[in-house]
Amino acid sequence: MVALNIAIVGAGIGGPAAAVGLARNGHNVTLYERTPSIGSVGFAFRVTPNSDRCLKFLGIDALAGGAVAADLCRMMTSKGELLGEFRENQDPERINGGLSVFAHRPALQKQLIDEAKRWGAQIKTGVEVTSVDVPRCTITFADGSTSTVDLIIAADGVNSCIRPMIINSSLYSLKTSTGHNCLRATMPLQAILDDPITSHAVNDELRLLSWHGDDKIIIGYVVDNGRLFNIVCAHPEELSNGETSSGDDAESTGSENRISLDKAREIYKDFDKVAVRLIELADPGSFRVWKLMDMDDISRWSADRVVLLGDACHPLVPFGFSGASMAIEDAVTLTELLPADVNLEQVQGRLQLYERIRKPRVAKVRDQSRLVASNFKQPGGFKAFREFLDNHDAAEYAKQELKKQAHASPEVVVDEAH
Ligand SMILES: Cc1cc2nc3c(=O)[nH]c(=O)nc-3n(C[C@H](O)[C@H](O)[C@H](O)COP(=O)(O)OP(=O)(O)OC[C@H]3O[C@@H](n4cnc5c(N)ncnc54)[C@H](O)[C@@H]3O)c2cc1C
């Protein structure tokens, strides 16, 4: 049994998750990240039960890292009239070991990186990958040095530099399929509790508030052990075009996509005064605006022993709360398909199985995420979608699919683009 030498490019969410699972399987994992430090910046996101189940499989307890359970959630019209309240974690059977939580991205990244290191993964920051020689499985870095490995996992985000080496990128482009831009900001929860307009908006039980307009939406929730409040607001792109830079990495915090408080207030001025006040209370320096991009199915996710993961192969608009969740599921799937006893000859076939397992699920999530944006007030089929999303156990599913393949035939490698 010989461990694989695996290079993972990108330490966002999917890269570190894959590093944990594959290092735990006994492989020699090196994770390369171009930014000088990991987990020092970023916003929050919703971890649905399917991805919390995956995190637990990887040994990560998001709540212990400061994530906040989605206890009571309140939905309102843009004017503040109640549409409904729901408890995400009420039905233990439905959530089946996975909770719905709000995670602060830097905290979750730190948990994943610490766990990856504990299993022996090497983490190299400030190292940019510039290209990959697919047949040779060789990476070239910005300083001109190279590294040849057994497997390259490209988890380098929406603007992946490795994707064009796997597919003919002129056939597939990032698109603003729903026509929305999205603004995010954070503020101390205490500022909300101290403000007369917002002091009753959240409490120890009520953790999420959302205001649903015709073509705009504001969602706010508590993160970071109850210290921070994160707001996510989507609006038609023409209202903030010129403020965004297209196709930013999902969590880019570059100054090029800042937006002023005045502009943010102007966009949402017709909303309930509590929602507008939340925007006013946000740390003005924390405002960022993103052009929301996704992509149609690409022809393949792997070539030889180079494979794409997360936003690199399936960027999603965030209305299904699933970009990071799908990246984590990808990582867990690869973990199950590449156990300690896998040999080099089997790797390509396993990558093709990974793609067959993951593509249909991700396509459904992408389509539903687009659909939500067509009617923020009454997203069609949302309940059925949440069941489809939440009930999945990516590790168990991959294990069963691998068993099925082993019984069906010896492992086959398909040569053409599949
Ligand atoms: C407004 C908004 C709200 C969102 N809300 C949610 C939500 O509620 N729930 C959810 O699940 N998801 C959400 N997402 C999506 C989520 O943030 C992304 O899908 C997720 O971060 C993708 O993870 P990833 O690991 O694939 O890529 P990323 O997190 O983008 O990480 C890619 C990493 O690769 C590094 N990198 C890039 N190129 C190179 C290179 N050449 N060499 C070395 N390193 C490189 C980057 O620096 C980065 O660290 C949201 C996204 C946005 C924009």
Coordinates of C-alpha atoms and ligand atoms in Angstrom, one line a residue:
M1 CA 0.0 0.0 0.0
V2 CA 1.7 3.2 -1.2
A3 CA 0.2 6.6 -0.2
L4 CA -0.6 9.0 -3.0
N5 CA 1.2 12.4 -3.3
I6 CA -1.6 14.8 -3.6
A7 CA -1.4 18.6 -4.4
I8 CA -4.5 20.6 -3.6
V9 CA -4.7 24.1 -5.1
G10 CA -6.8 26.7 -3.1
A11 CA -7.5 26.9 0.6
G12 CA -11.0 28.3 0.5
I13 CA -13.5 25.8 1.9
G14 CA -13.4 22.8 -0.5
G15 CA -9.6 22.6 -0.6
P16 CA -9.1 22.4 3.2
A17 CA -12.0 19.9 3.5
A18 CA -10.4 17.6 1.0
A19 CA -7.0 18.0 2.7
V20 CA -8.6 16.8 6.0
G21 CA -10.2 13.7 4.5
L22 CA -7.3 12.7 2.2
A23 CA -4.6 13.3 4.8
R24 CA -6.7 11.3 7.3
N25 CA -6.8 8.5 4.7
G26 CA -3.0 8.4 4.9
H27 CA -2.1 10.2 1.7
N28 CA 0.7 12.8 1.5
V29 CA -1.2 16.1 1.0
T30 CA 0.1 19.5 0.3
L31 CA -2.3 22.4 0.1
Y32 CA -1.2 25.5 -1.8
E33 CA -2.9 28.9 -1.2
R34 CA -1.9 32.1 -3.0
T35 CA -2.9 34.5 -0.3
P36 CA -0.3 35.0 2.5
S37 CA -2.7 33.9 5.3
I38 CA -5.8 31.7 5.5
G39 CA -8.9 32.6 7.5
S40 CA -8.1 36.2 8.3
V41 CA -10.9 37.7 6.2
G42 CA -14.3 36.7 5.0
F43 CA -18.0 36.7 5.7
A44 CA -20.4 34.1 6.9
F45 CA -22.5 31.5 5.2
R46 CA -25.2 29.1 6.0
V47 CA -24.2 25.4 6.6
T48 CA -27.2 23.2 5.7
P49 CA -27.6 19.8 7.5
N50 CA -26.1 17.9 4.5
S51 CA -22.8 19.9 4.8
D52 CA -22.8 19.8 8.6
R53 CA -23.1 16.0 8.3
C54 CA -20.0 16.1 6.0
L55 CA -18.1 18.3 8.4
K56 CA -18.9 15.9 11.3
F57 CA -17.6 13.0 9.0
L58 CA -14.4 15.0 8.7
G59 CA -14.2 15.5 12.5
I60 CA -15.3 19.1 12.5
D61 CA -17.9 20.4 15.0
A62 CA -18.9 23.7 13.5
L63 CA -20.7 24.8 16.7
A64 CA -17.5 24.2 18.7
G65 CA -15.8 26.6 16.3
G66 CA -18.3 29.4 17.0
A67 CA -21.1 28.6 14.4
V68 CA -24.6 29.4 15.6
A69 CA -27.5 27.0 15.4
A70 CA -30.4 28.2 13.2
D71 CA -33.0 27.9 15.9
L72 CA -35.8 30.2 15.1
C73 CA -35.9 31.9 11.7
R74 CA -38.4 34.6 10.7
M75 CA -39.4 35.5 7.2
M76 CA -41.1 38.8 6.4
T77 CA -42.2 40.9 3.4
S78 CA -39.9 43.8 2.5
K79 CA -42.2 46.0 4.6
G80 CA -41.8 43.8 7.7
E81 CA -45.1 41.9 7.6
L82 CA -44.7 38.3 8.9
L83 CA -44.7 35.6 6.2
G84 CA -43.8 32.8 8.6
E85 CA -41.5 31.4 11.2
F86 CA -39.7 28.1 11.2
R87 CA -37.3 26.0 13.3
E88 CA -34.6 24.5 11.2
N89 CA -33.3 22.0 13.7
Q90 CA -36.6 20.8 15.2
D91 CA -37.0 17.4 13.5
P92 CA -34.1 15.1 14.5
E93 CA -35.1 12.5 11.9
R94 CA -35.0 14.9 9.0
I95 CA -31.7 16.4 10.0
N96 CA -30.2 12.9 10.8
G97 CA -27.1 14.1 12.6
G98 CA -26.6 17.3 10.6
L99 CA -27.6 20.7 11.9
S100 CA -28.5 23.9 10.1
V101 CA -26.0 26.5 11.3
F102 CA -24.5 29.8 10.5
A103 CA -20.8 29.7 10.2
H104 CA -18.2 32.5 10.1
R105 CA -16.0 31.6 7.2
P106 CA -12.6 32.4 8.8
A107 CA -13.5 30.3 11.9
L108 CA -14.5 27.3 9.8
Q109 CA -11.4 27.6 7.6
K110 CA -9.3 27.6 10.7
Q111 CA -11.0 24.5 12.0
L112 CA -10.4 22.7 8.7
I113 CA -6.8 23.8 8.4
D114 CA -6.0 22.8 12.0
E115 CA -7.6 19.4 11.4
A116 CA -5.7 18.9 8.1
K117 CA -2.4 19.8 9.8
R118 CA -3.2 17.3 12.6
W119 CA -3.5 14.6 10.0
G120 CA -0.1 15.6 8.6
A121 CA -1.1 17.8 5.6
Q122 CA 1.4 20.5 4.7
I123 CA -0.1 24.0 4.2
K124 CA 1.8 26.4 2.0
T125 CA 0.5 30.0 1.9
G126 CA 1.6 32.8 -0.4
V127 CA 2.2 30.2 -3.2
E128 CA 0.4 30.9 -6.5
V129 CA -0.1 28.1 -9.0
T130 CA 0.1 29.4 -12.6
S131 CA -0.4 26.3 -14.7
V132 CA -0.7 22.6 -14.7
D133 CA 0.7 20.1 -17.2
V134 CA -2.2 17.6 -17.2
P135 CA -0.6 14.5 -18.8
R136 CA 2.5 14.8 -16.6
C137 CA 0.5 15.8 -13.4
T138 CA 2.9 18.7 -12.9
I139 CA 2.2 22.0 -11.3
T140 CA 4.0 25.2 -12.1
F141 CA 4.2 27.9 -9.5
A142 CA 4.5 31.7 -9.9
D143 CA 8.3 31.6 -9.1
G144 CA 8.8 29.1 -12.0
S145 CA 9.4 26.1 -9.8
T146 CA 7.4 22.9 -10.5
S147 CA 6.1 19.8 -8.6
T148 CA 5.1 16.5 -10.1
V149 CA 2.6 14.5 -8.0
D150 CA 0.1 11.6 -8.3
L151 CA -3.0 13.7 -8.2
I152 CA -3.9 17.4 -8.5
I153 CA -7.1 18.7 -7.0
A154 CA -8.0 22.2 -8.3
A155 CA -10.1 23.9 -5.6
D156 CA -9.1 27.3 -6.8
G157 CA -12.5 29.0 -6.9
V158 CA -14.8 30.5 -9.5
N159 CA -11.9 32.0 -11.5
S160 CA -10.0 28.7 -11.5
C161 CA -6.8 29.0 -13.6
I162 CA -6.8 25.2 -13.9
R163 CA -10.3 24.8 -15.4
P164 CA -9.2 26.0 -18.9
M165 CA -6.6 23.2 -18.8
I166 CA -9.4 20.6 -18.3
I167 CA -12.1 21.9 -20.6
N168 CA -12.3 24.1 -23.7
S169 CA -13.1 27.3 -21.8
S170 CA -14.3 29.2 -24.9
L171 CA -17.4 27.0 -24.8
Y172 CA -18.2 27.7 -21.1
S173 CA -18.3 31.1 -19.5
L174 CA -19.3 32.5 -16.2
K175 CA -22.7 34.2 -16.4
T176 CA -24.9 36.4 -14.4
S177 CA -27.8 34.0 -14.9
T178 CA -30.2 35.6 -12.4
G179 CA -29.1 39.2 -13.0
H180 CA -28.4 40.0 -9.3
N181 CA -25.6 41.6 -7.4
C182 CA -25.2 40.8 -3.8
L183 CA -24.0 42.9 -0.9
R184 CA -22.6 41.6 2.4
A185 CA -21.6 43.3 5.6
T186 CA -21.1 42.4 9.2
M187 CA -21.6 44.3 12.5
P188 CA -21.3 43.5 16.2
L189 CA -24.5 41.9 17.5
Q190 CA -24.2 44.3 20.5
A191 CA -24.7 47.3 18.2
I192 CA -28.1 45.8 17.2
L193 CA -29.1 45.1 20.8
D194 CA -28.2 48.6 21.8
D195 CA -30.1 50.4 19.0
P196 CA -33.7 51.3 19.8
I197 CA -35.0 50.4 16.3
T198 CA -33.4 47.0 16.2
S199 CA -33.0 45.9 19.8
H200 CA -36.0 43.5 19.6
A201 CA -35.1 42.1 16.2
V202 CA -33.0 39.2 17.5
N203 CA -32.8 37.3 20.8
D204 CA -31.3 34.1 22.1
E205 CA -33.7 32.0 20.1
L206 CA -34.4 34.2 17.0
R207 CA -31.2 33.8 14.9
L208 CA -32.2 34.7 11.4
L209 CA -34.4 37.4 9.9
S210 CA -35.2 37.7 6.2
W211 CA -37.1 40.4 4.2
H212 CA -38.5 39.3 0.8
G213 CA -39.2 41.9 -1.8
D214 CA -40.2 41.3 -5.5
D215 CA -36.6 41.5 -6.8
K216 CA -34.6 42.2 -3.7
I217 CA -34.0 40.3 -0.5
I218 CA -32.2 40.9 2.8
I219 CA -31.1 38.0 5.0
G220 CA -29.4 38.6 8.3
Y221 CA -28.2 36.1 10.9
V222 CA -26.1 35.7 14.0
V223 CA -22.6 34.2 13.7
D224 CA -19.3 33.9 15.6
N225 CA -20.5 32.6 19.0
G226 CA -23.2 35.3 19.0
R227 CA -20.7 38.2 18.6
L228 CA -21.4 39.2 15.0
F229 CA -24.4 39.7 12.8
N230 CA -24.0 39.1 9.0
I231 CA -26.2 40.6 6.4
V232 CA -26.6 39.4 2.8
C233 CA -28.7 41.5 0.5
A234 CA -29.4 40.8 -3.2
H235 CA -30.7 43.3 -5.8
P236 CA -30.9 43.7 -9.6
E237 CA -27.4 44.2 -10.9
E238 CA -28.1 47.5 -12.6
L239 CA -28.5 49.1 -9.2
S240 CA -24.9 48.6 -8.2
N241 CA -23.1 48.0 -11.5
G242 CA -19.9 49.9 -11.6
E243 CA -19.3 49.0 -7.9
T244 CA -18.5 45.3 -8.6
S245 CA -15.7 43.5 -10.4
S246 CA -17.1 40.6 -12.4
G247 CA -16.4 37.0 -11.4
D248 CA -14.6 37.8 -8.1
D249 CA -13.6 34.8 -6.1
A250 CA -16.5 34.0 -3.9
E251 CA -14.9 35.5 -0.9
S252 CA -12.6 38.1 -2.4
T253 CA -12.3 41.1 -0.2
G254 CA -10.3 43.3 -2.5
S255 CA -11.0 47.0 -2.4
E256 CA -12.2 46.9 -6.0
N257 CA -15.6 45.6 -4.8
R258 CA -16.4 47.9 -1.9
I259 CA -19.7 49.7 -1.9
S260 CA -20.5 52.8 0.1
L261 CA -23.0 52.9 2.9
D262 CA -25.0 55.7 1.1
K263 CA -25.3 53.5 -2.0
A264 CA -26.3 50.5 0.0
R265 CA -28.9 52.5 1.9
E266 CA -30.2 54.0 -1.4
I267 CA -30.7 50.5 -2.9
Y268 CA -32.8 49.2 0.0
K269 CA -34.5 52.4 1.1
D270 CA -38.0 51.0 0.4
F271 CA -37.5 48.2 2.9
D272 CA -38.8 47.9 6.5
K273 CA -37.0 50.4 8.8
V274 CA -35.5 47.5 10.9
A275 CA -33.8 46.1 7.7
V276 CA -32.6 49.6 6.7
R277 CA -31.3 50.2 10.2
L278 CA -29.3 47.0 10.0
I279 CA -27.6 48.3 6.9
E280 CA -26.8 51.6 8.6
L281 CA -25.4 49.8 11.7
A282 CA -23.0 47.7 9.6
D283 CA -19.3 48.5 9.8
P284 CA -19.0 50.8 6.7
G285 CA -15.6 49.3 5.9
S286 CA -17.0 45.8 5.8
F287 CA -19.4 46.5 2.9
R288 CA -18.7 44.5 -0.3
V289 CA -20.7 43.8 -3.4
W290 CA -20.4 40.8 -5.7
K291 CA -21.7 40.2 -9.2
L292 CA -23.4 36.8 -8.7
M293 CA -22.1 34.4 -11.3
D294 CA -22.7 30.8 -12.1
M295 CA -22.1 28.4 -15.0
D296 CA -23.9 25.8 -17.0
D297 CA -22.7 22.2 -16.8
I298 CA -19.1 21.8 -18.1
S299 CA -18.2 18.8 -20.2
R300 CA -16.0 17.2 -17.6
W301 CA -14.5 17.8 -14.2
S302 CA -11.3 15.8 -14.6
A303 CA -8.6 14.9 -17.1
D304 CA -6.0 12.2 -16.4
R305 CA -5.2 12.7 -12.7
V306 CA -6.2 16.4 -12.4
V307 CA -9.7 17.1 -11.0
L308 CA -11.7 20.1 -10.2
L309 CA -13.6 20.7 -7.0
G310 CA -16.1 23.3 -5.6
D311 CA -16.6 26.6 -7.4
A312 CA -13.8 25.7 -9.8
C313 CA -16.2 23.3 -11.6
H314 CA -19.7 24.5 -10.4
P315 CA -20.0 28.1 -9.3
L316 CA -23.5 28.7 -7.9
V317 CA -25.6 31.7 -7.1
P318 CA -26.1 31.8 -3.3
F319 CA -29.9 31.5 -3.2
G320 CA -29.8 27.8 -2.4
F321 CA -27.2 28.4 0.4
S322 CA -25.1 25.8 -1.3
G323 CA -21.8 26.9 -2.8
A324 CA -19.6 26.0 0.1
S325 CA -21.9 23.1 1.0
M326 CA -21.4 21.5 -2.4
A327 CA -17.6 22.1 -2.2
I328 CA -17.6 20.2 1.1
E329 CA -19.7 17.4 -0.3
D330 CA -17.2 17.1 -3.2
A331 CA -14.4 16.8 -0.8
V332 CA -16.1 14.1 1.3
T333 CA -16.9 12.2 -1.9
L334 CA -13.3 12.2 -3.0
T335 CA -12.3 11.1 0.5
E336 CA -14.5 8.0 0.2
L337 CA -13.4 7.2 -3.3
L338 CA -9.7 7.6 -2.6
P339 CA -9.1 5.5 0.6
A340 CA -5.7 4.4 1.9
D341 CA -5.5 1.3 -0.3
V342 CA -6.3 3.0 -3.7
N343 CA -3.5 2.5 -6.2
L344 CA -2.2 4.9 -8.8
E345 CA -3.8 2.9 -11.7
Q346 CA -7.2 3.3 -10.1
V347 CA -7.1 7.0 -9.6
Q348 CA -8.4 8.1 -13.0
G349 CA -11.4 5.8 -12.8
R350 CA -12.2 7.0 -9.3
L351 CA -12.2 10.6 -10.5
Q352 CA -14.6 9.7 -13.2
L353 CA -16.9 8.0 -10.7
Y354 CA -16.6 11.2 -8.5
E355 CA -17.9 13.2 -11.5
R356 CA -20.7 10.8 -12.2
I357 CA -21.8 10.9 -8.6
R358 CA -21.6 14.7 -8.1
K359 CA -22.8 16.2 -11.4
P360 CA -26.5 15.4 -11.3
R361 CA -26.8 16.6 -7.7
V362 CA -24.9 19.9 -8.3
A363 CA -26.9 20.6 -11.4
K364 CA -30.2 20.3 -9.5
V365 CA -28.9 22.6 -6.8
R366 CA -27.8 25.1 -9.4
D367 CA -31.2 25.1 -11.2
Q368 CA -33.1 25.5 -7.9
S369 CA -30.8 28.3 -6.8
R370 CA -31.6 30.1 -10.0
L371 CA -35.3 29.5 -9.5
V372 CA -35.4 31.1 -6.1
A373 CA -34.1 34.3 -7.6
S374 CA -37.1 34.4 -10.0
N375 CA -39.5 34.9 -7.0
F376 CA -38.0 35.8 -3.7
K377 CA -41.4 35.9 -2.0
Q378 CA -42.6 32.4 -3.0
P379 CA -39.7 30.4 -4.3
G380 CA -41.4 27.5 -6.2
G381 CA -40.6 24.0 -4.9
F382 CA -38.4 25.3 -2.1
K383 CA -39.7 22.8 0.5
A384 CA -39.0 19.8 -1.7
F385 CA -35.6 21.3 -2.6
R386 CA -34.6 21.6 1.0
E387 CA -35.5 18.0 1.6
F388 CA -33.4 17.0 -1.4
L389 CA -30.6 19.2 -0.2
D390 CA -30.7 18.5 3.6
N391 CA -31.2 14.7 3.6
H392 CA -28.2 13.8 1.5
D393 CA -25.3 11.9 3.1
A394 CA -22.4 12.4 0.7
A395 CA -20.0 10.0 2.4
E396 CA -22.5 7.2 2.6
Y397 CA -23.7 7.8 -1.0
A398 CA -20.2 7.7 -2.3
K399 CA -19.4 4.5 -0.4
Q400 CA -22.5 2.8 -1.8
E401 CA -21.7 3.9 -5.4
L402 CA -18.1 2.6 -5.1
K403 CA -19.4 -0.7 -3.9
K404 CA -21.9 -0.9 -6.8
Q405 CA -19.1 -0.2 -9.3
A406 CA -16.9 -2.8 -7.7
H407 CA -19.6 -5.4 -8.0
A408 CA -20.7 -4.4 -11.5
S409 CA -17.3 -4.6 -13.3
P410 CA -13.6 -4.1 -12.8
E411 CA -12.7 -0.4 -12.8
V412 CA -12.9 1.1 -16.3
V413 CA -11.2 4.3 -17.4
V414 CA -12.9 6.2 -20.2
D415 CA -10.4 7.9 -22.4
E416 CA -12.5 10.5 -24.3
A417 CA -14.0 13.6 -22.8
H418 CA -16.9 12.1 -20.9
Ligands
LIG1 C1 -22.6 36.6 -1.5 C2 -22.4 35.2 -1.3 C3 -23.1 34.4 -0.4 C4 -22.8 33.1 -0.2 N1 -23.6 32.4 0.7 C5 -23.4 31.0 0.9 C6 -24.1 30.2 1.8 O1 -25.0 30.8 2.6 N2 -23.9 28.9 1.9 C7 -23.0 28.3 1.1 O2 -22.8 27.1 1.2 N3 -22.2 29.0 0.2 C8 -22.4 30.3 0.1 N4 -21.7 31.1 -0.8 C9 -20.7 30.4 -1.7 C10 -19.4 30.0 -1.1 O3 -18.8 31.2 -0.5 C11 -18.5 29.5 -2.2 O4 -19.2 28.6 -3.0 C12 -17.4 28.7 -1.6 O5 -16.5 29.6 -0.9 C13 -16.6 27.9 -2.6 O6 -15.5 27.2 -2.0 P1 -14.3 26.8 -2.9 O7 -13.3 26.2 -1.9 O8 -14.7 26.0 -4.1 O9 -13.7 28.2 -3.4 P2 -13.2 29.5 -2.7 O10 -13.8 29.6 -1.4 O11 -13.4 30.6 -3.6 O12 -11.6 29.3 -2.5 C14 -10.7 29.3 -3.6 C15 -9.3 29.5 -3.0 O13 -8.3 29.3 -4.0 C16 -7.3 30.3 -3.9 N5 -6.7 30.4 -5.2 C17 -7.3 30.8 -6.3 N6 -6.4 30.7 -7.4 C18 -5.3 30.2 -6.9 C19 -4.0 29.9 -7.5 N7 -3.8 30.1 -8.8 N8 -3.0 29.4 -6.7 C20 -3.3 29.2 -5.4 N9 -4.5 29.5 -4.7 C21 -5.4 30.0 -5.5 C22 -8.1 31.5 -3.5 O14 -7.3 32.5 -2.9 C23 -9.1 30.9 -2.5 O15 -8.6 30.9 -1.2 C24 -21.9 32.4 -1.0 C25 -21.1 33.2 -1.9 C26 -21.4 34.5 -2.1 C27 -20.6 35.3 -3.1

